[in-house]
């Protein structure tokens, strides 16, 4: 019997909240294309993030800034076509929501209409409050993103740990509470001290998903290409590499090249 999308219980924001409430950890990974999204959805990941890290891992840019709304919609629609169970979150890229709340709403509506995704993620706290409220009032679930926010890399200057000092830590806690009060369904905390992330997860009732934020949060997210060992030059302390696909792919391709050169491929059995 074939499995229809409708036979599978899909993850919703309500289920994510229930997971936090009962202490079940939430798993989240990035994906940017149909084939990989299909694999990680089948493997049981709860949230798939179509991250603007596509700018780095798919397009080879140094930062997430260059990726466009059209490119994010292309990646998101490819992922959505693959997914049967996971909740799909799409990053709204730099330059398509910071201007004002009308611009934010226009960008988000394009993502939701043209990709079929389930929700969006935007970086920042009080500075983008109006936009978050406007998007939420249109019925679109919003995930926040605080701590190291890569779209602001030129303001920070480096990718080092954020909110180590009291002032920045207090602003982060206040921003997390604000995002909860606005109605966000969850928050990503990137590269902040584990104790601060623990405090946020305890003081805020919505799911807190960490990347480089220690073990005391409600779930974890990693960039899929990093955890599978496809990207090899990026090795931050928080990254656990679960496979060495980079080496596997290179050695498979080298074998193929050799077989072609040696006239070993295709054989009679592989020909018509
Ligand atoms: O774009 C992305 O992959 C992200 C994660 C690092 C959380 O925002």
Short mmCIF file of C-alpha atoms and ligand atoms in Angstrom, two decimals:
data_model
loop_
_atom_site.label_atom_id
_atom_site.label_comp_id
_atom_site.label_asym_id
_atom_site.label_seq_id
_atom_site.Cartn_x
_atom_site.Cartn_y
_atom_site.Cartn_z
CA UNK A 1 0.00 0.00 0.00
CA UNK A 2 1.38 3.39 -0.87
CA UNK A 3 1.64 6.05 1.81
CA UNK A 4 -0.30 9.21 1.07
CA UNK A 5 0.78 12.50 2.59
CA UNK A 6 -2.59 12.62 4.37
CA UNK A 7 -1.94 9.27 6.16
CA UNK A 8 0.95 10.72 8.12
CA UNK A 9 0.47 12.78 11.27
CA UNK A 10 2.06 16.12 10.52
CA UNK A 11 3.92 18.14 13.10
CA UNK A 12 2.17 21.38 14.05
CA UNK A 13 3.03 24.32 16.30
CA UNK A 14 0.63 22.83 18.87
CA UNK A 15 2.57 19.57 18.88
CA UNK A 16 5.87 21.45 19.23
CA UNK A 17 4.45 23.28 22.26
CA UNK A 18 3.18 19.99 23.70
CA UNK A 19 6.68 18.53 23.25
CA UNK A 20 8.17 21.35 25.30
CA UNK A 21 5.43 21.01 27.92
CA UNK A 22 6.11 17.29 28.43
CA UNK A 23 9.89 17.67 28.25
CA UNK A 24 10.37 15.88 24.91
CA UNK A 25 13.30 17.35 22.97
CA UNK A 26 12.62 18.76 19.50
CA UNK A 27 14.90 17.90 16.54
CA UNK A 28 15.44 20.41 13.74
CA UNK A 29 17.74 20.33 10.69
CA UNK A 30 18.16 22.49 7.62
CA UNK A 31 17.33 21.34 4.08
CA UNK A 32 17.27 23.21 0.80
CA UNK A 33 16.26 20.67 -1.84
CA UNK A 34 13.75 17.88 -2.54
CA UNK A 35 16.05 14.84 -2.24
CA UNK A 36 17.68 15.73 1.08
CA UNK A 37 14.41 17.00 2.57
CA UNK A 38 12.78 13.71 1.66
CA UNK A 39 15.55 11.72 3.41
CA UNK A 40 15.56 13.74 6.62
CA UNK A 41 11.76 13.83 6.78
CA UNK A 42 11.65 10.02 6.43
CA UNK A 43 14.30 9.78 9.17
CA UNK A 44 11.93 11.54 11.58
CA UNK A 45 13.18 15.09 12.08
CA UNK A 46 10.48 17.29 13.69
CA UNK A 47 11.25 20.65 12.04
CA UNK A 48 12.93 21.29 8.70
CA UNK A 49 14.43 24.76 8.39
CA UNK A 50 14.91 26.12 4.90
CA UNK A 51 17.71 28.28 6.25
CA UNK A 52 19.27 31.24 4.56
CA UNK A 53 22.45 29.25 5.24
CA UNK A 54 21.59 28.05 1.70
CA UNK A 55 23.53 31.18 0.77
CA UNK A 56 26.66 29.51 2.21
CA UNK A 57 26.20 25.79 1.64
CA UNK A 58 24.27 25.81 -1.64
CA UNK A 59 25.53 28.96 -3.34
CA UNK A 60 29.04 29.27 -1.86
CA UNK A 61 28.67 32.82 -0.53
CA UNK A 62 30.70 33.85 2.50
CA UNK A 63 27.65 35.19 4.37
CA UNK A 64 23.86 34.75 4.34
CA UNK A 65 23.33 38.31 3.09
CA UNK A 66 23.30 37.78 -0.70
CA UNK A 67 20.50 35.19 -0.92
CA UNK A 68 17.29 36.63 -2.40
CA UNK A 69 13.62 36.12 -1.62
CA UNK A 70 13.14 34.41 -5.01
CA UNK A 71 15.99 32.01 -4.25
CA UNK A 72 14.56 31.21 -0.79
CA UNK A 73 11.16 30.53 -2.36
CA UNK A 74 12.80 28.17 -4.87
CA UNK A 75 14.55 26.23 -2.07
CA UNK A 76 11.44 26.24 0.14
CA UNK A 77 9.09 24.96 -2.56
CA UNK A 78 11.53 22.12 -3.36
CA UNK A 79 11.59 21.13 0.33
CA UNK A 80 7.83 21.41 0.81
CA UNK A 81 7.20 19.03 -2.13
CA UNK A 82 9.26 16.38 -0.30
CA UNK A 83 7.95 16.69 3.23
CA UNK A 84 5.24 14.41 4.61
CA UNK A 85 5.59 14.89 8.37
CA UNK A 86 7.98 17.65 9.46
CA UNK A 87 6.99 21.25 10.19
CA UNK A 88 8.66 23.49 7.58
CA UNK A 89 10.11 26.86 8.63
CA UNK A 90 11.56 29.25 6.03
CA UNK A 91 14.09 32.00 6.73
CA UNK A 92 13.05 35.41 5.45
CA UNK A 93 16.27 36.70 3.88
CA UNK A 94 18.21 39.85 4.63
CA UNK A 95 16.72 42.92 2.97
CA UNK A 96 13.18 41.62 2.64
CA UNK A 97 11.74 42.49 6.07
CA UNK A 98 13.95 45.03 7.84
CA UNK A 99 12.51 48.06 5.99
CA UNK A 100 9.07 48.12 7.55
CA UNK A 101 6.18 45.84 8.49
CA UNK A 102 4.45 46.15 5.09
CA UNK A 103 7.61 44.95 3.35
CA UNK A 104 7.87 42.10 5.86
CA UNK A 105 4.27 41.05 5.31
CA UNK A 106 4.65 41.21 1.51
CA UNK A 107 7.75 39.01 1.64
CA UNK A 108 6.18 36.51 4.01
CA UNK A 109 2.99 36.25 1.96
CA UNK A 110 5.08 35.49 -1.14
CA UNK A 111 6.93 32.73 0.74
CA UNK A 112 3.74 31.19 2.09
CA UNK A 113 1.81 31.39 -1.21
CA UNK A 114 4.59 30.37 -3.58
CA UNK A 115 6.33 27.68 -1.51
CA UNK A 116 3.53 26.15 0.58
CA UNK A 117 5.71 26.34 3.71
CA UNK A 118 4.18 26.26 7.19
CA UNK A 119 5.94 29.17 8.90
CA UNK A 120 8.75 31.71 8.72
CA UNK A 121 11.78 32.70 10.79
CA UNK A 122 13.09 36.23 11.20
CA UNK A 123 16.22 37.41 13.00
CA UNK A 124 16.01 40.01 15.77
CA UNK A 125 13.99 41.16 18.77
CA UNK A 126 12.54 44.57 19.65
CA UNK A 127 13.89 46.10 16.40
CA UNK A 128 11.52 44.00 14.27
CA UNK A 129 8.58 43.81 16.69
CA UNK A 130 6.15 45.65 14.35
CA UNK A 131 6.94 43.28 11.49
CA UNK A 132 6.50 40.20 13.65
CA UNK A 133 3.12 41.42 14.92
CA UNK A 134 1.96 42.24 11.37
CA UNK A 135 2.99 38.82 10.04
CA UNK A 136 1.40 37.01 12.98
CA UNK A 137 -1.81 38.97 12.50
CA UNK A 138 -1.96 37.60 8.94
CA UNK A 139 -2.09 34.12 10.47
CA UNK A 140 1.47 33.06 9.71
CA UNK A 141 3.39 31.31 12.52
CA UNK A 142 6.69 33.08 13.27
CA UNK A 143 9.86 31.68 14.79
CA UNK A 144 12.32 34.18 16.30
CA UNK A 145 16.11 34.00 16.13
CA UNK A 146 18.33 35.64 18.78
CA UNK A 147 21.97 35.54 19.86
CA UNK A 148 24.34 35.23 16.92
CA UNK A 149 22.14 36.42 14.06
CA UNK A 150 24.19 35.87 10.87
CA UNK A 151 22.31 38.55 8.88
CA UNK A 152 23.95 41.10 11.24
CA UNK A 153 27.47 39.69 10.88
CA UNK A 154 28.95 42.99 9.75
CA UNK A 155 27.59 44.67 12.90
CA UNK A 156 29.10 41.96 15.15
CA UNK A 157 32.34 41.70 13.18
CA UNK A 158 32.93 38.03 14.08
CA UNK A 159 31.04 34.74 14.48
CA UNK A 160 32.13 34.43 18.14
CA UNK A 161 29.83 33.60 21.09
CA UNK A 162 27.23 36.32 21.79
CA UNK A 163 25.72 37.68 25.01
CA UNK A 164 28.66 36.87 27.29
CA UNK A 165 28.33 40.29 28.96
CA UNK A 166 25.42 41.14 31.27
CA UNK A 167 23.99 43.97 29.16
CA UNK A 168 23.68 41.88 25.99
CA UNK A 169 22.44 38.87 28.00
CA UNK A 170 19.66 40.95 29.64
CA UNK A 171 18.60 42.35 26.23
CA UNK A 172 18.47 38.81 24.86
CA UNK A 173 16.23 37.63 27.72
CA UNK A 174 13.98 40.69 27.28
CA UNK A 175 13.81 40.06 23.50
CA UNK A 176 12.90 36.39 24.05
CA UNK A 177 10.06 37.43 26.40
CA UNK A 178 8.92 40.01 23.86
CA UNK A 179 8.86 37.42 21.05
CA UNK A 180 6.79 35.14 23.26
CA UNK A 181 4.40 38.00 24.16
CA UNK A 182 4.02 38.87 20.45
CA UNK A 183 2.90 35.28 19.76
CA UNK A 184 5.95 33.61 18.18
CA UNK A 185 5.69 29.80 18.35
CA UNK A 186 9.39 29.26 19.06
CA UNK A 187 12.83 30.86 19.13
CA UNK A 188 16.23 29.77 17.81
CA UNK A 189 19.11 30.77 20.10
CA UNK A 190 22.44 30.71 18.30
CA UNK A 191 25.88 30.55 19.89
CA UNK A 192 25.27 31.89 23.38
CA UNK A 193 26.43 30.59 26.81
CA UNK A 194 24.61 27.42 27.90
CA UNK A 195 23.57 28.95 31.25
CA UNK A 196 21.92 31.92 29.52
CA UNK A 197 20.09 29.60 27.10
CA UNK A 198 18.92 27.54 30.10
CA UNK A 199 17.54 30.68 31.75
CA UNK A 200 15.64 31.61 28.56
CA UNK A 201 14.21 28.08 28.20
CA UNK A 202 13.03 28.23 31.82
CA UNK A 203 11.63 31.78 31.77
CA UNK A 204 9.96 31.58 28.35
CA UNK A 205 7.13 29.11 27.75
CA UNK A 206 7.47 28.60 23.97
CA UNK A 207 9.98 26.06 22.53
CA UNK A 208 13.60 27.25 22.53
CA UNK A 209 15.79 25.56 19.91
CA UNK A 210 19.54 25.90 20.30
CA UNK A 211 22.52 25.85 17.98
CA UNK A 212 25.66 26.24 20.02
CA UNK A 213 23.45 27.07 23.02
CA UNK A 214 24.10 23.99 25.18
CA UNK A 215 21.91 21.10 26.29
CA UNK A 216 19.33 22.82 28.54
CA UNK A 217 17.04 24.10 25.77
CA UNK A 218 13.95 22.42 24.29
CA UNK A 219 15.54 21.24 21.06
CA UNK A 220 18.57 21.41 18.79
CA UNK A 221 19.17 22.54 15.22
CA UNK A 222 22.18 21.96 12.98
CA UNK A 223 22.97 22.76 9.37
CA UNK A 224 22.52 19.41 7.62
CA UNK A 225 25.59 19.72 5.38
CA UNK A 226 27.76 20.33 8.47
CA UNK A 227 26.44 17.40 10.53
CA UNK A 228 26.70 15.01 7.57
CA UNK A 229 30.30 16.03 6.85
CA UNK A 230 29.54 17.42 3.38
CA UNK A 231 30.97 20.82 4.30
CA UNK A 232 34.37 20.18 5.83
CA UNK A 233 36.04 23.52 6.49
CA UNK A 234 33.40 24.67 9.07
CA UNK A 235 34.10 22.94 12.41
CA UNK A 236 32.78 25.00 15.34
CA UNK A 237 32.90 23.45 18.83
CA UNK A 238 29.10 22.99 18.90
CA UNK A 239 29.05 20.85 15.76
CA UNK A 240 28.75 17.08 16.12
CA UNK A 241 29.50 15.38 12.79
CA UNK A 242 27.32 12.26 12.35
CA UNK A 243 28.71 11.09 9.01
CA UNK A 244 31.59 11.70 6.65
CA UNK A 245 29.60 12.00 3.45
CA UNK A 246 32.23 14.32 1.98
CA UNK A 247 34.75 11.45 1.90
CA UNK A 248 32.11 8.92 0.80
CA UNK A 249 31.05 11.10 -2.13
CA UNK A 250 34.63 11.88 -3.19
CA UNK A 251 35.66 8.22 -3.14
CA UNK A 252 32.50 7.14 -5.05
CA UNK A 253 33.16 9.78 -7.70
CA UNK A 254 36.84 8.83 -7.93
CA UNK A 255 35.81 5.16 -8.51
CA UNK A 256 33.36 6.25 -11.22
CA UNK A 257 36.01 8.37 -12.95
CA UNK A 258 38.46 5.44 -12.84
CA UNK A 259 35.87 2.99 -14.22
CA UNK A 260 35.07 5.35 -17.10
CA UNK A 261 38.74 5.95 -17.93
CA UNK A 262 39.49 2.19 -17.70
CA UNK A 263 36.50 1.40 -19.97
CA UNK A 264 35.12 -0.72 -17.14
CA UNK A 265 31.84 1.23 -17.08
CA UNK A 266 29.37 0.53 -18.61
CA UNK A 267 29.58 -3.27 -18.81
CA UNK A 268 27.51 -5.40 -21.19
CA UNK A 269 24.95 -5.88 -18.39
CA UNK A 270 24.65 -2.11 -18.04
CA UNK A 271 24.08 -1.64 -21.78
CA UNK A 272 21.04 -2.18 -24.07
O1 LIG B 1 20.07 29.60 8.21
C1 LIG B 1 20.23 28.70 9.06
O2 LIG B 1 20.67 27.58 8.77
C2 LIG B 1 19.91 29.02 10.45
C3 LIG B 1 20.35 28.04 11.50
C4 LIG B 1 21.79 28.21 11.76
C5 LIG B 1 19.55 28.13 12.72
O3 LIG B 1 19.33 30.03 10.72
#
